[in-house]
Coordinates of C-alpha atoms in Angstrom, one line a residue:
M1 CA -12.4 10.1 14.3
L2 CA -11.0 8.3 11.3
T3 CA -13.8 6.5 9.8
T4 CA -14.4 3.5 7.4
P5 CA -16.7 2.6 4.8
P6 CA -19.7 0.5 5.8
R7 CA -20.0 -2.4 3.1
T8 CA -23.3 -1.1 1.9
F9 CA -21.2 2.3 0.7
V10 CA -23.4 3.2 -2.3
S11 CA -21.2 3.2 -5.0
V12 CA -21.6 6.7 -7.1
P13 CA -19.5 8.4 -4.5
F14 CA -17.1 5.1 -4.4
F15 CA -16.5 5.3 -8.1
F16 CA -15.9 9.1 -8.4
F17 CA -13.3 9.0 -5.8
F18 CA -11.9 5.5 -7.6
L19 CA -12.0 7.6 -10.8
L20 CA -10.0 10.7 -9.4
F21 CA -7.6 7.9 -8.1
L22 CA -7.3 6.8 -11.4
S23 CA -6.4 10.1 -12.7
L24 CA -3.3 10.7 -9.5
P25 CA -1.7 8.1 -9.3
L26 CA 1.8 9.6 -10.9
S27 CA 1.7 12.5 -9.5
S28 CA 0.8 10.9 -6.0
F29 CA 3.1 8.0 -5.8
S30 CA 5.6 11.2 -7.0
Q31 CA 4.8 13.2 -4.2
S32 CA 5.2 10.1 -1.6
N33 CA 8.5 8.8 -3.0
S34 CA 9.6 12.4 -3.1
V35 CA 8.7 12.7 0.5
Y36 CA 10.4 9.3 1.3
N37 CA 14.0 10.3 -0.5
S38 CA 14.0 13.5 1.5
F39 CA 13.2 11.9 4.5
L40 CA 15.9 9.3 3.6
K41 CA 18.4 11.7 2.9
C42 CA 18.0 14.0 5.8
F43 CA 17.8 10.6 8.0
S44 CA 21.0 9.7 6.8
D45 CA 22.9 13.2 7.6
K46 CA 21.9 13.2 10.7
T47 CA 22.8 9.9 12.0
K48 CA 25.7 9.9 9.8
S49 CA 24.8 6.8 8.4
P50 CA 24.5 5.5 4.7
Q51 CA 21.2 5.3 3.3
S52 CA 21.7 2.0 2.2
Q53 CA 22.2 1.0 6.0
I54 CA 18.9 2.6 7.4
T55 CA 16.4 1.0 4.5
D56 CA 15.4 -1.3 7.2
N57 CA 14.4 1.0 9.7
V58 CA 12.5 3.6 6.9
F59 CA 9.5 2.2 5.1
S60 CA 7.7 3.9 2.4
Q61 CA 4.0 2.6 1.4
T62 CA 5.8 1.1 -1.8
N63 CA 8.0 -1.3 0.6
P64 CA 6.7 -4.8 0.2
A65 CA 7.4 -4.9 4.3
F66 CA 5.3 -1.7 5.1
S67 CA 1.7 -3.5 5.5
S68 CA 3.3 -5.9 7.6
V69 CA 5.3 -3.1 9.7
L70 CA 2.0 -1.1 9.9
R71 CA -0.1 -3.8 10.9
A72 CA 2.4 -6.0 13.8
Y73 CA 1.0 -3.6 16.3
I74 CA -2.4 -2.3 15.6
R75 CA -4.0 -3.9 18.6
N76 CA -7.4 -3.1 17.5
A77 CA -8.9 -4.2 14.6
R78 CA -11.3 -1.5 14.1
F79 CA -8.6 0.3 12.7
N80 CA -6.7 -2.3 10.6
T81 CA -8.5 -1.7 7.2
S82 CA -8.4 -1.1 3.7
S83 CA -9.6 2.4 4.0
T84 CA -8.0 3.3 7.0
L85 CA -5.4 6.5 5.9
K86 CA -2.0 4.9 5.9
P87 CA 1.3 6.7 7.4
T88 CA 3.0 7.8 4.3
I89 CA 6.5 6.3 6.1
I90 CA 7.3 4.0 9.1
I91 CA 10.3 4.5 11.1
T92 CA 11.5 1.9 13.3
P93 CA 14.4 3.1 15.0
R94 CA 17.2 1.2 16.6
S95 CA 19.0 3.6 18.8
E96 CA 18.9 7.2 20.3
S97 CA 20.4 8.9 17.4
H98 CA 17.6 7.1 15.1
V99 CA 14.9 8.3 17.2
S100 CA 16.3 11.9 17.2
A101 CA 17.0 11.9 13.6
A102 CA 13.2 11.1 13.1
V103 CA 11.8 13.6 15.0
T104 CA 14.0 16.4 13.5
C105 CA 13.7 15.2 10.1
S106 CA 9.7 14.8 10.9
K107 CA 9.8 18.1 12.0
T108 CA 11.8 19.3 8.7
L109 CA 9.4 18.0 6.3
N110 CA 6.7 19.4 8.6
F111 CA 4.6 15.7 9.3
L112 CA 2.4 15.0 11.7
L113 CA 5.1 12.1 13.9
K114 CA 2.9 9.6 15.4
I115 CA 4.6 7.5 18.4
R116 CA 3.4 3.7 19.1
S117 CA 5.4 1.5 21.6
G118 CA 2.9 -1.7 22.1
G119 CA 0.1 -0.7 19.9
H120 CA -2.2 -0.8 22.8
D121 CA -3.8 2.5 22.3
Y122 CA -6.9 1.5 22.4
D123 CA -8.5 4.3 20.2
G124 CA -5.5 4.2 17.8
L125 CA -4.4 7.6 18.3
S126 CA -1.0 6.1 18.2
Y127 CA -0.6 5.1 14.5
I128 CA -3.6 6.6 12.7
S129 CA -4.6 9.6 11.8
D130 CA -6.8 12.3 9.1
K131 CA -4.1 13.8 8.2
P132 CA -0.4 13.1 6.4
F133 CA 1.7 11.6 9.1
F134 CA 4.3 9.4 9.9
I135 CA 4.3 6.6 12.3
L136 CA 7.8 6.2 15.1
D137 CA 7.5 2.6 15.6
M138 CA 9.8 2.0 19.3
S139 CA 9.4 -1.6 18.9
N140 CA 13.0 -2.8 18.2
I141 CA 14.2 -0.1 21.1
R142 CA 13.5 -3.1 23.9
D143 CA 16.0 -3.5 25.8
V144 CA 15.6 -4.7 29.8
S145 CA 18.4 -4.5 31.9
V146 CA 17.7 -5.7 35.5
D147 CA 20.7 -5.0 38.5
I148 CA 19.4 -7.1 41.6
A149 CA 22.1 -5.4 43.5
S150 CA 20.8 -2.5 43.1
N151 CA 16.8 -3.4 43.1
S152 CA 16.4 -1.4 39.7
A153 CA 16.1 -1.9 35.9
W154 CA 16.3 0.5 32.7
I155 CA 13.5 -0.3 30.4
S156 CA 13.5 0.8 26.8
A157 CA 10.2 2.3 26.0
G158 CA 9.8 -0.4 23.5
A159 CA 9.9 -3.3 25.5
T160 CA 6.8 -5.3 26.4
L161 CA 5.5 -6.1 30.5
G162 CA 5.9 -9.7 29.6
E163 CA 9.3 -9.3 28.8
V164 CA 10.0 -6.7 31.5
Y165 CA 9.0 -9.9 34.1
Y166 CA 10.8 -12.3 31.9
R167 CA 13.9 -10.4 32.5
I168 CA 13.0 -9.7 36.7
W169 CA 12.4 -13.8 36.8
E170 CA 15.8 -14.4 35.1
K171 CA 17.3 -12.9 37.7
S172 CA 15.2 -13.0 40.8
R173 CA 12.3 -15.0 42.6
V174 CA 11.6 -12.6 45.1
H175 CA 11.4 -9.5 43.2
G176 CA 8.9 -7.7 40.5
F177 CA 7.3 -4.8 39.8
P178 CA 4.2 -3.5 39.9
A179 CA 2.8 -2.8 36.5
G180 CA 0.0 -4.6 34.2
V181 CA -1.6 -7.7 33.4
C182 CA -1.2 -7.9 29.9
P183 CA 2.3 -8.8 28.5
T184 CA 1.9 -7.6 25.4
V185 CA 1.4 -3.9 26.3
G186 CA 4.7 -1.9 25.8
V187 CA 6.2 0.0 28.4
G188 CA 6.4 3.6 26.9
G189 CA 2.9 4.0 26.9
H190 CA 2.0 2.2 30.1
L191 CA 4.1 4.1 32.3
S192 CA 3.7 7.6 30.5
G193 CA 0.1 7.1 31.3
G194 CA 0.8 6.4 34.9
G195 CA 0.4 2.3 34.7
Y196 CA -1.0 -0.1 37.5
G197 CA -1.5 -3.6 38.1
N198 CA -2.3 -6.1 40.4
M199 CA -0.4 -5.0 43.0
V200 CA -1.3 -1.4 42.7
R201 CA -3.0 -1.3 46.3
K202 CA 0.5 -2.7 47.9
F203 CA 2.9 -0.4 46.2
G204 CA 0.9 1.9 44.1
L205 CA 1.1 2.9 40.6
S206 CA 4.3 2.1 38.0
V207 CA 5.3 5.1 38.0
D208 CA 5.9 5.8 41.7
Y209 CA 9.0 3.5 41.3
V210 CA 10.8 5.5 38.1
E211 CA 13.7 7.1 39.5
D212 CA 15.4 8.3 35.9
A213 CA 14.3 8.5 32.1
K214 CA 15.1 9.3 28.6
I215 CA 13.4 11.2 26.2
V216 CA 14.3 13.1 23.1
D217 CA 13.0 16.3 22.5
V218 CA 11.3 18.6 20.0
N219 CA 15.2 19.9 19.4
G220 CA 16.1 16.3 18.7
R221 CA 18.3 16.4 22.1
V222 CA 18.7 13.1 24.2
L223 CA 17.7 14.4 28.1
D224 CA 18.3 12.5 31.2
R225 CA 15.9 13.6 34.2
K226 CA 18.6 16.3 35.3
A227 CA 19.1 17.5 31.9
M228 CA 15.3 17.7 31.1
G229 CA 14.7 18.9 34.9
E230 CA 11.9 17.6 37.3
D231 CA 8.6 19.6 35.7
L232 CA 9.3 17.3 32.5
F233 CA 10.1 14.1 34.7
W234 CA 6.9 14.9 36.4
A235 CA 4.9 15.5 33.2
I236 CA 6.3 12.0 31.6
T237 CA 5.7 9.6 34.5
G238 CA 1.6 9.7 34.5
G239 CA 0.5 12.6 32.0
G240 CA 1.5 11.1 28.6
G241 CA 4.8 10.8 26.5
G242 CA 4.0 11.7 23.6
S243 CA 2.8 15.2 24.1
Y244 CA 6.1 16.1 25.0
G245 CA 8.9 14.5 23.2
V246 CA 9.6 10.8 22.3
V247 CA 9.9 8.5 25.7
L248 CA 13.2 6.2 24.9
G249 CA 13.2 4.5 28.3
Y250 CA 12.9 4.4 32.1
K251 CA 14.5 3.6 34.8
V252 CA 12.7 2.1 37.7
K253 CA 12.9 0.2 41.2
L254 CA 12.0 -3.3 41.6
V255 CA 9.8 -4.3 44.6
P256 CA 10.2 -7.2 46.9
V257 CA 7.7 -9.8 46.5
P258 CA 6.7 -13.4 48.4
S259 CA 8.7 -16.4 47.3
V260 CA 4.7 -17.7 47.1
V261 CA 1.8 -15.7 46.3
T262 CA -1.9 -17.2 45.9
V263 CA -4.5 -16.8 42.9
F264 CA -7.7 -17.4 42.6
R265 CA -11.5 -16.8 40.8
V266 CA -14.7 -16.9 42.3
E267 CA -17.8 -16.8 40.3
Q268 CA -21.7 -16.2 40.9
Y269 CA -24.7 -15.7 39.1
M270 CA -27.8 -13.1 39.6
D271 CA -29.6 -16.2 40.7
S272 CA -27.4 -17.6 43.4
G273 CA -25.9 -14.2 45.6
A274 CA -24.0 -12.0 43.0
V275 CA -25.6 -9.1 43.6
D276 CA -24.6 -9.2 47.4
M277 CA -21.4 -10.6 46.4
V278 CA -20.6 -7.2 44.1
H279 CA -22.3 -4.6 46.9
K280 CA -20.6 -6.3 49.5
W281 CA -17.0 -5.9 47.4
Q282 CA -17.7 -2.8 46.9
S283 CA -16.5 -1.7 50.7
V284 CA -14.2 -4.7 51.1
G285 CA -12.0 -4.3 47.9
P286 CA -10.6 -1.1 48.4
K287 CA -10.3 -0.9 52.1
T288 CA -8.6 -4.9 53.2
D289 CA -5.4 -6.2 53.3
P290 CA -3.2 -4.2 50.9
N291 CA -1.6 -7.4 49.9
L292 CA -5.0 -8.6 48.2
F293 CA -6.3 -7.3 44.6
M294 CA -9.9 -8.5 44.1
R295 CA -10.9 -7.6 40.5
M296 CA -14.6 -7.8 39.9
L297 CA -15.7 -9.2 36.2
I298 CA -19.3 -8.0 35.7
Q299 CA -21.0 -10.0 31.9
P300 CA -24.2 -10.7 30.3
V301 CA -23.9 -14.0 29.6
T302 CA -26.6 -17.0 28.5
R303 CA -26.7 -19.9 31.6
K304 CA -29.3 -22.6 30.7
K305 CA -30.8 -20.6 28.1
V306 CA -31.2 -17.7 30.3
K307 CA -30.1 -14.5 30.1
T308 CA -28.6 -13.2 33.4
V309 CA -25.1 -11.8 34.7
R310 CA -22.1 -13.7 35.8
A311 CA -20.1 -11.8 38.7
S312 CA -16.5 -12.9 39.3
V313 CA -13.9 -12.0 41.3
V314 CA -10.1 -13.0 39.8
A315 CA -7.2 -12.1 42.8
L316 CA -3.7 -11.8 43.6
F317 CA -2.8 -12.3 47.0
L318 CA 0.6 -11.6 47.9
G319 CA 1.1 -14.3 50.7
R320 CA -0.6 -18.2 51.5
A321 CA -3.7 -19.1 50.6
D322 CA -4.3 -20.1 54.5
E323 CA -4.0 -16.4 55.0
V324 CA -6.3 -15.0 52.4
V325 CA -9.0 -17.2 53.3
A326 CA -9.2 -16.5 56.7
L327 CA -9.1 -13.0 56.0
L328 CA -12.0 -13.1 53.5
S329 CA -14.3 -16.0 55.7
K330 CA -14.1 -12.7 58.2
E331 CA -14.4 -9.5 56.0
F332 CA -16.5 -11.4 52.7
P333 CA -18.3 -13.8 53.4
E334 CA -20.8 -13.5 50.4
L335 CA -17.8 -14.6 48.3
G336 CA -17.7 -17.9 49.8
L337 CA -13.8 -18.7 49.3
K338 CA -12.4 -21.7 50.1
K339 CA -9.1 -23.1 50.2
E340 CA -9.7 -24.8 47.1
N341 CA -10.5 -22.3 45.0
C342 CA -6.9 -20.7 45.7
S343 CA -3.4 -21.8 43.7
E344 CA -0.2 -21.2 45.0
M345 CA 2.6 -20.4 43.0
T346 CA 5.5 -17.8 42.5
W347 CA 5.0 -13.8 41.4
F348 CA 6.2 -14.7 37.9
Q349 CA 3.9 -17.7 38.0
S350 CA 1.0 -15.8 38.9
A351 CA 1.4 -13.2 35.8
L352 CA 1.4 -16.2 33.5
W353 CA -2.0 -17.3 35.5
W354 CA -3.0 -13.4 35.4
D355 CA -2.5 -14.2 31.1
N356 CA -5.0 -16.5 31.6
R357 CA -2.5 -19.6 31.2
L358 CA -4.4 -22.3 32.8
N359 CA -1.2 -24.6 34.0
A360 CA 0.6 -21.6 35.1
T361 CA 3.2 -23.6 37.3
Q362 CA 3.9 -25.6 33.9
V363 CA 4.2 -22.8 31.5
D364 CA 7.5 -22.3 29.9
P365 CA 8.1 -18.4 30.8
K366 CA 9.6 -17.7 27.3
V367 CA 6.0 -17.2 26.2
F368 CA 6.3 -13.8 28.1
L369 CA 8.9 -13.1 25.3
D370 CA 6.0 -13.5 22.0
R371 CA 4.7 -10.4 21.2
N372 CA 1.6 -11.9 19.4
L373 CA 2.1 -9.8 16.4
D374 CA -0.8 -8.6 14.0
T375 CA -3.9 -10.7 16.0
S376 CA -6.3 -7.8 16.7
S377 CA -9.7 -8.5 17.4
F378 CA -12.8 -5.5 17.2
G379 CA -13.3 -3.6 20.6
K380 CA -13.7 -0.9 22.2
R381 CA -13.3 0.6 25.7
K382 CA -14.3 3.3 28.2
S383 CA -13.6 4.3 31.8
D384 CA -14.7 5.5 34.6
Y385 CA -14.2 6.4 38.4
V386 CA -16.5 5.0 41.4
A387 CA -16.0 7.7 44.7
T388 CA -19.0 6.2 47.0
A389 CA -20.3 2.8 46.7
I390 CA -23.5 2.2 44.4
P391 CA -26.5 1.4 46.4
K392 CA -28.1 -1.9 45.9
K393 CA -30.6 -1.4 44.0
G394 CA -28.1 0.4 41.7
I395 CA -26.3 -2.9 41.4
E396 CA -29.5 -4.6 40.6
S397 CA -30.9 -1.9 38.1
L398 CA -27.2 -2.4 36.2
F399 CA -27.5 -6.1 36.0
K400 CA -30.6 -5.5 34.2
K401 CA -29.4 -2.6 31.8
M402 CA -26.3 -5.2 30.6
I403 CA -29.1 -8.2 30.3
E404 CA -31.2 -5.6 28.0
L405 CA -27.8 -4.1 26.4
G406 CA -26.0 -7.8 25.3
K407 CA -22.8 -8.1 25.5
I408 CA -21.0 -4.9 27.0
G409 CA -19.1 -6.1 30.1
L410 CA -17.6 -4.3 33.3
V411 CA -14.1 -4.9 35.5
F412 CA -14.0 -3.3 38.4
N413 CA -10.5 -2.4 40.0
P414 CA -9.9 -1.6 43.6
Y415 CA -7.8 1.2 45.1
G416 CA -7.1 1.9 48.6
G417 CA -3.9 0.9 50.5
K418 CA -1.5 2.7 49.3
M419 CA -3.1 4.6 46.5
A420 CA -4.8 6.4 49.3
E421 CA -1.7 7.3 50.7
V422 CA 0.3 9.8 47.8
A423 CA -1.4 12.9 47.0
V424 CA -3.3 13.5 44.0
N425 CA -0.5 15.9 42.5
A426 CA 3.0 13.8 43.3
K427 CA 2.2 12.7 39.9
P428 CA -0.4 13.5 37.0
F429 CA -2.7 10.6 37.6
P430 CA -5.3 12.4 40.0
H431 CA -7.9 9.2 40.5
R432 CA -5.9 8.0 43.7
N433 CA -8.2 8.8 46.2
K434 CA -11.6 6.8 44.2
L435 CA -12.4 4.0 45.3
F436 CA -12.3 1.8 42.4
K437 CA -12.0 2.3 38.9
I438 CA -14.3 0.5 36.0
Q439 CA -13.0 -0.6 32.4
Y440 CA -15.9 -0.6 30.2
S441 CA -15.4 -3.7 27.8
V442 CA -16.8 -5.4 24.5
N443 CA -14.9 -7.4 21.8
W444 CA -15.9 -8.6 18.3
K445 CA -15.0 -10.6 16.0
E446 CA -17.2 -9.3 12.8
N447 CA -15.8 -7.4 10.1
S448 CA -19.3 -5.2 10.2
A449 CA -20.0 -1.7 9.7
E450 CA -23.8 -2.4 11.2
I451 CA -22.0 -4.6 14.2
E452 CA -19.3 -2.4 14.9
K453 CA -22.3 0.7 15.1
G454 CA -24.2 -1.8 17.8
Y455 CA -21.6 -2.6 20.3
L456 CA -20.4 1.1 20.2
N457 CA -23.7 2.2 21.4
Q458 CA -23.9 -0.6 24.3
A459 CA -21.0 1.1 25.2
K460 CA -22.1 4.2 25.1
G461 CA -25.5 2.7 26.3
L462 CA -24.0 1.9 29.4
Y463 CA -21.5 4.3 30.0
S464 CA -25.0 6.8 30.1
F465 CA -26.5 4.7 32.3
M466 CA -23.7 5.1 35.0
T467 CA -23.8 8.8 35.0
G468 CA -25.3 9.1 38.2
F469 CA -23.0 6.1 40.2
V470 CA -19.5 7.4 39.3
S471 CA -17.4 10.6 39.6
K472 CA -18.9 14.0 38.3
N473 CA -17.3 17.7 37.8
P474 CA -15.2 16.6 36.2
R475 CA -16.3 12.9 35.4
S476 CA -12.8 11.3 35.3
S477 CA -11.5 8.7 33.1
Y478 CA -8.1 6.8 32.8
F479 CA -5.6 8.1 30.4
N480 CA -4.2 5.0 29.5
Y481 CA -7.9 3.9 28.4
R482 CA -8.4 6.7 25.7
D483 CA -11.6 7.1 24.8
V484 CA -12.2 9.4 21.9
D485 CA -15.8 9.8 23.1
I486 CA -15.0 12.2 25.7
G487 CA -13.3 15.0 23.9
V488 CA -10.8 15.5 20.5
N489 CA -8.8 18.3 19.4
D490 CA -8.5 19.7 15.8
H491 CA -5.3 22.0 17.4
G492 CA -6.7 25.0 15.6
A493 CA -7.9 28.2 16.9
N494 CA -9.7 26.6 20.2
S495 CA -7.0 23.9 21.0
Y496 CA -7.1 25.0 24.5
K497 CA -10.7 24.9 24.9
E498 CA -11.0 21.6 23.2
G499 CA -7.9 20.0 25.3
E500 CA -9.7 21.2 28.8
V501 CA -12.6 19.2 28.2
Y502 CA -10.6 15.3 28.2
G503 CA -7.7 16.9 29.6
R504 CA -9.6 17.6 33.3
K505 CA -11.6 13.9 32.7
Y506 CA -7.8 12.2 32.3
F507 CA -5.7 14.5 34.7
G508 CA -8.3 17.1 36.9
E509 CA -6.3 19.8 38.5
N510 CA -2.9 18.3 37.3
F511 CA -4.2 19.5 33.3
D512 CA -2.9 23.4 34.0
R513 CA 0.9 22.1 35.4
L514 CA 0.5 20.2 32.3
V515 CA -0.2 22.5 29.9
K516 CA 2.3 25.2 31.3
I517 CA 5.1 22.2 31.0
K518 CA 4.0 21.4 27.5
T519 CA 4.2 25.2 26.3
A520 CA 7.8 25.2 27.8
V521 CA 9.0 22.2 26.0
D522 CA 7.1 22.6 23.0
P523 CA 5.6 26.0 22.2
G524 CA 5.3 24.7 18.5
N525 CA 2.5 22.0 19.3
F526 CA 4.7 19.8 17.0
F527 CA 4.2 16.4 19.4
R528 CA 0.3 16.2 19.3
N529 CA -2.3 13.4 18.4
E530 CA -6.4 13.9 18.8
Q531 CA -6.0 14.0 22.6
S532 CA -2.6 15.4 23.8
I533 CA -1.9 17.8 26.1
P534 CA -2.4 21.5 24.6
T535 CA -0.5 24.8 24.5
L536 CA -1.6 27.9 25.8
K537 CA -2.3 29.6 23.5
N538 CA -1.9 29.0 19.6
E539 CA 1.4 29.9 18.3
K540 CA 1.9 31.5 15.2
G541 CA 4.3 29.8 12.5
M542 CA 2.5 26.6 13.4
L543 CA 5.1 23.6 12.8
L544 CA 2.4 22.0 10.7
P545 CA 0.3 23.8 8.8
E546 CA -3.4 24.0 8.8
P547 CA -4.3 21.2 10.9
G548 CA -7.5 19.3 9.7
K549 CA -10.7 18.7 11.5
A550 CA -10.4 16.2 13.9
R551 CA -13.0 13.2 13.2
R552 CA -14.4 10.9 15.9
W553 CA -13.6 7.1 15.3
S554 CA -16.3 5.4 13.6
R555 CA -17.6 4.4 10.5
V556 CA -20.1 7.3 9.8
G557 CA -19.2 10.0 6.6
G558 CA -17.5 7.2 4.9
A559 CA -17.3 9.4 1.6
T560 CA -15.0 12.2 3.2
V561 CA -12.6 9.5 4.7
V562 CA -12.6 8.0 1.4
A563 CA -11.4 10.9 -0.3
T564 CA -9.0 11.6 2.4
V565 CA -7.3 8.8 1.6
V566 CA -7.4 9.0 -2.2
L567 CA -6.1 12.7 -1.7
H568 CA -3.3 11.5 1.1
V569 CA -1.9 8.4 0.3
F570 CA -1.8 7.3 -3.2

């Protein structure tokens, strides 16, 4: 959507917009300061706090800390460029009253409010826009309160998964929570979009264990489950929190984990059984013992100066090594698992291992408290779901295609087990009856428009190639793997139709209920982004006047974006 001008951008239009910038500095900065002062006064009034006490929570573009606060939770370097449109204000609340005031004051000033938790929104929808906006950065609201006696925890939206796991580990070695394997992912986005991890086959989705929640609605009210009602509670447990309000946190039920678990990694290449292994995995991964989660990684590599494909099974077994070796020797001999491939450890240590900590049993657990701020690489993600196994010839052709493309990799995540036992409308997440989910993944380090275009084309090319092997009508996608290629919303006259395109892919038939809930709780469509849930119809008197055109995130059309940057930022 928002585009970045390539390095080879011609000088004439750039010079024109540079002159435009020089001609407007005083009025533009004056306007920005006016907005900041108006917001600060409103925020002070609403929180009943002197302005001197809240300036550390409201950052204008002229604040020396503005850039570091903005960059801290940008997890994709594609959206961390000098020409990316910056927010007019960043708010970093520390209390419920701060969040309530931020919503009310943003609405009063007619500014779009982007809500950022951990910043892992793959296509940046939580922190960039092509129109003037504020960012509500929830990273300071990060409390995690674990109560082992009740097997529960209250988790604030700005906490990270690593912090959640660490706080559980502090209290117990036999409790866990079924969520993602990346420790810097923010809870607010992860749970509101469904949430899954390497215990998904044993326990299901993260949101299946949410017992209560708090949200700030469009009127600035703080609502718990009882106050918000079951419809809204259902919507924010898998339907994306940012469409209906600002999620403050969730109360979750903890799950029992054994004192010893087993992890292993087994790799094979094209010339040593990888095709057979991947093909057989499809009938074993989603159907084996629910205590076993085997992720399949497929990656084109160069080995002995020859281009090939490496297939890797990375696994967690909620039990001892002897058990899983015996199980897979019968069910999955193609894997060739041996006990020496396995490592036994605690569940928390397995989380460290999944985060690529090689000596997981020796690592200081406090590494999960490190948020790794401002450390993003360039990347692109896409997703698919598979309902019927891909034939062996399909796997062979897939490998050839991946070698041809060069770098784009795939991650297969098996379902089955508990996932298959829960109704598809129990939560907004509708994909439970699929065999497995596919993530398309490519990262790079070079800040180059041409290189970026090449990798984005690789992602689109492999996605197109997979059309015949994946779900249809609709071709499904996972909401937490945001992908603007499948559709964006201008929030204009065709808002519902545009929203239905990506909405059906993310939510299937659950999209209809989400739209009704959205219309009821936010009829003016204040809470919105390029892939939010639309209202049933365009309301008159929109809170945000004259929505602009949503653009796809690429580096095409740089001149238009430079104009936007100059007119709205400076």
